[in-house]
CSV table of C-alpha atoms in Angstrom, one decimal:
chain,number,residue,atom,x,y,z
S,1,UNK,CA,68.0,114.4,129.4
S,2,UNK,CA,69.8,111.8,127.7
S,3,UNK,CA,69.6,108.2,128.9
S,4,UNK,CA,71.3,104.8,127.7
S,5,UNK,CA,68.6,103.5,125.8
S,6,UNK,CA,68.3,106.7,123.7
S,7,UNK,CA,71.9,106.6,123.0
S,8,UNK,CA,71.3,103.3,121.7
S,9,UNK,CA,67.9,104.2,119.7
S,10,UNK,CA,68.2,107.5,118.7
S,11,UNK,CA,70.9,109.1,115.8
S,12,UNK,CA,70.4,112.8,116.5
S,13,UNK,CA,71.0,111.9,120.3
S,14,UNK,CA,74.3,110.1,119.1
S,15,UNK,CA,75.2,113.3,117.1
S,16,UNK,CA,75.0,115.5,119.3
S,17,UNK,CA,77.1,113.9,121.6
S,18,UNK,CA,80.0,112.4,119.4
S,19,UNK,CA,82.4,115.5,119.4
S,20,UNK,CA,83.2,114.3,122.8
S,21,UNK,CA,85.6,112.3,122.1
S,22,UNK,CA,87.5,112.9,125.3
S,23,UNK,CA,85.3,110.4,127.3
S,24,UNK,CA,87.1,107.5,125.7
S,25,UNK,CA,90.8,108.1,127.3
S,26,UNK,CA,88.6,108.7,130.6
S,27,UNK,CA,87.3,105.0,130.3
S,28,UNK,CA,90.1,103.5,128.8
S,29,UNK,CA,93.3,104.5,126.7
S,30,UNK,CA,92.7,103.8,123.5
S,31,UNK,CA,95.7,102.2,121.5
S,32,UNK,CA,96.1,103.0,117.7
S,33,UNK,CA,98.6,100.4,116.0
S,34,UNK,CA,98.5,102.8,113.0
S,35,UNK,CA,100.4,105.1,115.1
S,36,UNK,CA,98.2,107.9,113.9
S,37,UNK,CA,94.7,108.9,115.1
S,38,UNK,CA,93.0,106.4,112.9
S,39,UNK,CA,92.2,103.0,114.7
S,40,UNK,CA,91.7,99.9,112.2
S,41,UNK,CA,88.8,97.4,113.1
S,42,UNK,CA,91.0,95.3,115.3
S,43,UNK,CA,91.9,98.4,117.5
S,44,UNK,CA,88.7,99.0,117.9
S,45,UNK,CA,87.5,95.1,118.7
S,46,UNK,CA,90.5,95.0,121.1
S,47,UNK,CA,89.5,98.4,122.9
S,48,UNK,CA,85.6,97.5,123.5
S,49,UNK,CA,87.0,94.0,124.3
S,50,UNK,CA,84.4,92.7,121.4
S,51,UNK,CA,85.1,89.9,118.2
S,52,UNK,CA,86.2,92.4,115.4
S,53,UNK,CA,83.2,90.5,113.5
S,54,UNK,CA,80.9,92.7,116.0
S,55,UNK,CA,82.5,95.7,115.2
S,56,UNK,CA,82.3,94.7,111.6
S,57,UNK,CA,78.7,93.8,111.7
S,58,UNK,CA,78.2,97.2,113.5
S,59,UNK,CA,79.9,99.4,110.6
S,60,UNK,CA,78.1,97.4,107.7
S,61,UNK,CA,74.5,98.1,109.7
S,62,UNK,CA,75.3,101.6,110.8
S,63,UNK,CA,77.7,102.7,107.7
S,64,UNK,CA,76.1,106.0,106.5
S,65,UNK,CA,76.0,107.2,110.3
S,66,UNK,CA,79.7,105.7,110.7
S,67,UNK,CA,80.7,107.0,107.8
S,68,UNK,CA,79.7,111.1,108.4
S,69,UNK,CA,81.5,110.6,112.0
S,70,UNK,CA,84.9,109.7,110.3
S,71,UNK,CA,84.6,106.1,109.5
S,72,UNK,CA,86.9,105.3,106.1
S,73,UNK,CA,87.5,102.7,103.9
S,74,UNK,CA,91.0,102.7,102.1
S,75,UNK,CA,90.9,100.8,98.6
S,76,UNK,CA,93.4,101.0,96.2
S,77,UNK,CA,96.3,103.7,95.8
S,78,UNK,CA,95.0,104.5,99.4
S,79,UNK,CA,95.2,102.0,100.9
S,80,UNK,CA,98.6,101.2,99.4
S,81,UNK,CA,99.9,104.2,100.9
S,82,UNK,CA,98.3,103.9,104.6
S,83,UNK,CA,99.8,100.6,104.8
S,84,UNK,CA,103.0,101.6,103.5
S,85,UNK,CA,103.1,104.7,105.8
S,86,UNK,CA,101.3,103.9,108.8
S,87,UNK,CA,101.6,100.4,109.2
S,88,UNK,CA,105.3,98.6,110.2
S,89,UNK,CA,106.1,96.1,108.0
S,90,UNK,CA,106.3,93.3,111.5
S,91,UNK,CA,102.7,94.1,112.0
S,92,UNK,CA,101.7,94.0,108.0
S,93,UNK,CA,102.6,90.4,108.1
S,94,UNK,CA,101.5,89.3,111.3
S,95,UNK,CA,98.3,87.7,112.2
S,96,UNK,CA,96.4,90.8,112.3
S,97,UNK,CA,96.9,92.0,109.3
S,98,UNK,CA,96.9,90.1,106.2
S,99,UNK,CA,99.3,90.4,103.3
S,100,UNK,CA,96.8,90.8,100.8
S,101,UNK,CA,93.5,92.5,101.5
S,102,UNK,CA,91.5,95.0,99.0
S,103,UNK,CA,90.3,96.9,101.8
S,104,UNK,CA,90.6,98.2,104.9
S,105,UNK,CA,88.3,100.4,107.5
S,106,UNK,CA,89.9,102.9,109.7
S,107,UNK,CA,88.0,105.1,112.6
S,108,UNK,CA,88.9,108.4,113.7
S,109,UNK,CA,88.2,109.0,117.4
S,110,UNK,CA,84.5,110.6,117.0
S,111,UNK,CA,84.0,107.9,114.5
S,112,UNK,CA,85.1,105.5,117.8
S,113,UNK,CA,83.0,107.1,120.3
S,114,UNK,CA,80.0,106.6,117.8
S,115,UNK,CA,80.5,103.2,117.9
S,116,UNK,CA,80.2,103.1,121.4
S,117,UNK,CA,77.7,104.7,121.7
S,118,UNK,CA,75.8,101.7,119.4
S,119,UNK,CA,77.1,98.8,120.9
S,120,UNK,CA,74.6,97.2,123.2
S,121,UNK,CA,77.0,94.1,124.7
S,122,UNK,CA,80.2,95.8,125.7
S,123,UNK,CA,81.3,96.5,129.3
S,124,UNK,CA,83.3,99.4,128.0
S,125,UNK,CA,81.1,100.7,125.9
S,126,UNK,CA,78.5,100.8,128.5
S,127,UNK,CA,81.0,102.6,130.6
S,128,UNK,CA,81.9,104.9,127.8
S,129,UNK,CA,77.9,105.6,127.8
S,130,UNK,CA,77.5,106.4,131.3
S,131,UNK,CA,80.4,108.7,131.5
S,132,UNK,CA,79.5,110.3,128.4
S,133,UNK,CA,76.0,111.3,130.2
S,134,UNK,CA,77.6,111.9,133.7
S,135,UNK,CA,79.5,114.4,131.8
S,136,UNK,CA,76.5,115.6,129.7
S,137,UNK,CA,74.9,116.0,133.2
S,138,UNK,CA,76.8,118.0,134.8
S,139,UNK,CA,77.4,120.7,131.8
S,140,UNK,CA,73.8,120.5,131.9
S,141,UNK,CA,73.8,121.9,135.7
S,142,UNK,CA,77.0,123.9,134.9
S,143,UNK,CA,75.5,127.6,134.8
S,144,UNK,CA,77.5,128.0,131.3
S,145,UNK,CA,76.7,129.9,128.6
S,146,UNK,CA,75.3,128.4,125.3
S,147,UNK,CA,78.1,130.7,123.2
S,148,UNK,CA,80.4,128.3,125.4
S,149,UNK,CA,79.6,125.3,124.5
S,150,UNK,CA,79.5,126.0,120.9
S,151,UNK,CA,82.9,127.7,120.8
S,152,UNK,CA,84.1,124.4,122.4
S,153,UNK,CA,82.6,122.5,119.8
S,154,UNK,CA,83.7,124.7,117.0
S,155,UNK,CA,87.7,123.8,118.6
S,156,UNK,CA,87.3,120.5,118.9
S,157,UNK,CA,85.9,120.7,115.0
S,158,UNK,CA,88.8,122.5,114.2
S,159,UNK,CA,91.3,120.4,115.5
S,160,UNK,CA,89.8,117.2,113.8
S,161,UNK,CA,90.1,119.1,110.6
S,162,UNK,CA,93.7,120.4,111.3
S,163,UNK,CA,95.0,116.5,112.1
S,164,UNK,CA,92.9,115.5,108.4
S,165,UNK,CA,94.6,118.2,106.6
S,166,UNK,CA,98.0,117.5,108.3
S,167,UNK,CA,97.3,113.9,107.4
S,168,UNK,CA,96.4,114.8,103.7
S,169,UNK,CA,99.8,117.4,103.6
S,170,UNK,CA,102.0,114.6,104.6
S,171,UNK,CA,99.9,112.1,101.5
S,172,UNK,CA,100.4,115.3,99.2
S,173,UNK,CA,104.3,115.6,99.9
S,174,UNK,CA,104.7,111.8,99.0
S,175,UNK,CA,103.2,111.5,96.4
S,176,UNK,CA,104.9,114.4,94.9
S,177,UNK,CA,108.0,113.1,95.7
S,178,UNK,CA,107.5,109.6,94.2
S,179,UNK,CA,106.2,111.9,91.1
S,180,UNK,CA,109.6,114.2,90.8
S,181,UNK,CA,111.7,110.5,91.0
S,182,UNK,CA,109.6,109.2,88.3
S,183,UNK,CA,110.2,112.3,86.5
S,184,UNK,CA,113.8,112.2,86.7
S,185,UNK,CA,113.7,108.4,86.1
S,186,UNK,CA,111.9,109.2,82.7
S,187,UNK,CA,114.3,112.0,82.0
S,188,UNK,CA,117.6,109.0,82.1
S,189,UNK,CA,115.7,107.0,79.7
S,190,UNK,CA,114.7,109.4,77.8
S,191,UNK,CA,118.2,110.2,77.2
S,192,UNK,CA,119.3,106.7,76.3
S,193,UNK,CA,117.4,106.9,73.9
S,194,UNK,CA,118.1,109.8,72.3
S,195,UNK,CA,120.9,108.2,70.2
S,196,UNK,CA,119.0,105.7,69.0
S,197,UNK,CA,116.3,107.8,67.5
S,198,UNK,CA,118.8,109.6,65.9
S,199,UNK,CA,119.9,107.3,64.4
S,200,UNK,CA,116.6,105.8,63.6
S,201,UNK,CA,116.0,109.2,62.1
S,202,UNK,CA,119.0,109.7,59.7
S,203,UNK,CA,117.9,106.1,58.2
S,204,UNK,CA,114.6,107.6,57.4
S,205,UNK,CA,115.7,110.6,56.1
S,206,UNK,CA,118.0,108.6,53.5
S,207,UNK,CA,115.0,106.5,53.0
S,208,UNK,CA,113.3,109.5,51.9
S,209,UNK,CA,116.7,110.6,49.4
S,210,UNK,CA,116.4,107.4,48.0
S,211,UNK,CA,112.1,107.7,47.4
S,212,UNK,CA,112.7,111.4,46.1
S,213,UNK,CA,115.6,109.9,43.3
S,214,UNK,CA,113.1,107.1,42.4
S,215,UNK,CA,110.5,109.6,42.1
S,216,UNK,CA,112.9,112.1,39.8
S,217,UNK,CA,114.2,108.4,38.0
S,218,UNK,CA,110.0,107.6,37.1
S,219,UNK,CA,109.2,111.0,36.1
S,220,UNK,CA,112.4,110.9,33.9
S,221,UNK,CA,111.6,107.6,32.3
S,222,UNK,CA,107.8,108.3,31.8
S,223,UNK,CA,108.6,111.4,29.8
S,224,UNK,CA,111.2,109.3,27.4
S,225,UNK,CA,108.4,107.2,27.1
S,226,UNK,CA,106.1,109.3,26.3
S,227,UNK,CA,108.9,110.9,23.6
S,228,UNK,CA,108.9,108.0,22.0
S,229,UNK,CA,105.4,107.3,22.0
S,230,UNK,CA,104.8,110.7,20.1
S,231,UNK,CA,107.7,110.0,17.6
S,232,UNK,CA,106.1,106.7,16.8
S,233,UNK,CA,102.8,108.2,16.5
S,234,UNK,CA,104.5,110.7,13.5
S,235,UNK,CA,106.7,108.0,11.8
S,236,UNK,CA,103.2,106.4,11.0
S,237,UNK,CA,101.5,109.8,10.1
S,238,UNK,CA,104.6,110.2,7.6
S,239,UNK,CA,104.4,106.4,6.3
S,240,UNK,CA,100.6,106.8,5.4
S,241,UNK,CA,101.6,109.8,3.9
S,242,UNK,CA,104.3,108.3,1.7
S,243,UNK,CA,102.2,105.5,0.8
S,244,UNK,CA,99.7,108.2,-0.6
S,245,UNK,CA,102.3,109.9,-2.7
S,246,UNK,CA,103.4,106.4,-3.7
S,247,UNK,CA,100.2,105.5,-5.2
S,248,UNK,CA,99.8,109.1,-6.8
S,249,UNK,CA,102.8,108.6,-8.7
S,250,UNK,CA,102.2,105.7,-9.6
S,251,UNK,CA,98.7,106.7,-11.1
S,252,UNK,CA,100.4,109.6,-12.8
S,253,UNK,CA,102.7,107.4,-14.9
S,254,UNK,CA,100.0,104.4,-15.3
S,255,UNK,CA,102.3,102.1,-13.9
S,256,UNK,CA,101.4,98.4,-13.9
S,257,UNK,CA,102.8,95.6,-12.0
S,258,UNK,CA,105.5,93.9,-13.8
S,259,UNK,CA,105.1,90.3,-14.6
S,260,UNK,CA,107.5,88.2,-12.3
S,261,UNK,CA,109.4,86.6,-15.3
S,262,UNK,CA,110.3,90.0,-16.2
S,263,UNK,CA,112.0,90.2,-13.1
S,264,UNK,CA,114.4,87.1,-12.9
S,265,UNK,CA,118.1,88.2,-15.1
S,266,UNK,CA,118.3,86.3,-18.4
S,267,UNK,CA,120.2,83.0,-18.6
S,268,UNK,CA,123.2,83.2,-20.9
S,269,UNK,CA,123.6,79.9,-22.7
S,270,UNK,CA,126.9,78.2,-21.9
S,271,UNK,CA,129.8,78.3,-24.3
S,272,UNK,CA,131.8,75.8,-25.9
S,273,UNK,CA,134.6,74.2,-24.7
S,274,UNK,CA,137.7,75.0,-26.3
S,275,UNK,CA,139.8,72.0,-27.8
């Protein structure tokens, strides 16, 4: 038989005993400003009338335990969306709920009823503990079948994970949605600038013209060149070969240098005036 102090002390105790989530309405109603069945750290503070420091405290000391029984911390895209979908925009900047935070820890009901079942100093979550064993009790004197109980189990399992995959549908269809407008945002711009790639392509393609006739231009001039290197090249083989012949005819008629007086025209001497 389960008693108080071995809710308290002992984990297995605590698991075996947190599907029954229905004990908390029995106590008190339990309020969700998400307006989902996820309770942030305030809702639960407010419903175990505790500080939401003890409740921190609580989650940070009992985190992996808190954590299998459907305790979540939203960071990030995540939490962008929960507040954005869950939380009015009155209560985002209110006093209980900052404008800026990086994160923020939700509790699903079993993840709630764990958390009662660990706080030592709270009236209602000593009531919470004594009708969760009253009712423990008397399915323990109820002449029920074990099959029973585990069927029960197994629906109450099942209805937690239909509300988390309707919860992660209705994420799934946003974000899809924001995905298809970006899409079609993309698709406008896209279009604007059609035109001016096109243009921005016809410029290079007359770039290109213009590199190809510079090309053709080079290719042109560097063959000319290359001509007239060649014909250089045989006006010099011909020279040498005139100077040869030169020289041979020269040998073949022993010709000499002439003498440069030779060479300057006779001087006619001047004639006399007439009278």
């Amino acid at each position: 038989m389960y008693t108080d102090s071995v809710l308290l002390e002992s984990r297995s105790a605590r698991f075996g005993l947190a599907h029954k989530v229905e004990v908390l309405d029995k106590v008190k109603a339990l309020a969700f400003s998400t307006g989902s069945a996820q309770a942030t750290t305030r809702d639960v503070a407010n419903y175990f009338e505790v500080p939401p420091k003890t409740v921190e405290k609580l989650a940070e000391r009992h985190r992996e335990e808190l954590t299998h029984n459907g305790m979540t911390v939203l960071r990030g895209s995540d939490l962008e969306e929960f507040v954005t979908d869950k939380l009015s925009v009155t209560k985002l900047e209110g006093p209980s709920y900052p404008q800026r935070v990086r994160s923020l820890t939700v509790f699903d009901r079993r993840a709630v009823l764990t958390v009662a079942m660990l706080l030592r100093d709270s009236v209602i979550a000593q009531r919470v503990r004594t009708y969760l064993l009253d009712a423990e009790e008397s399915a323990r004197t109820d002449t029920v079948h074990p099959g029973v109980e585990a069927v029960r189990r197994a629906t109450e399992e099942l209805r937690q994970t239909v509300r988390t995959l309707a919860a992660g549908y209705g994420s799934l269809d946003r974000r899809v949605t924001r995905l298809e407008t970006s899409g079609t945002e993309l698709g406008t711009v896209l279009r604007e600038l059609g035109p001016v790639l096109g243009r921005m392509s016809a410029r290079v393609d007359r770039v290109d013209h213009r590199l190809a006739e510079t090309d053709r231009r080079t290719e042109r001039t560097e063959q000319v060149v290359c001509a007239m290197s060649q014909r250089l090249a045989d006006m010099g083989e011909e020279m040498r070969e005139m100077r040869q012949d030169l020289r041979s005819v020269m040998r073949a008629i022993d010709a000499r240098p002439v003498p440069p007086q030779l060479l300057l025209p006779r001087q006619t001497p001047p004639r006399p005036r007439e009278q």
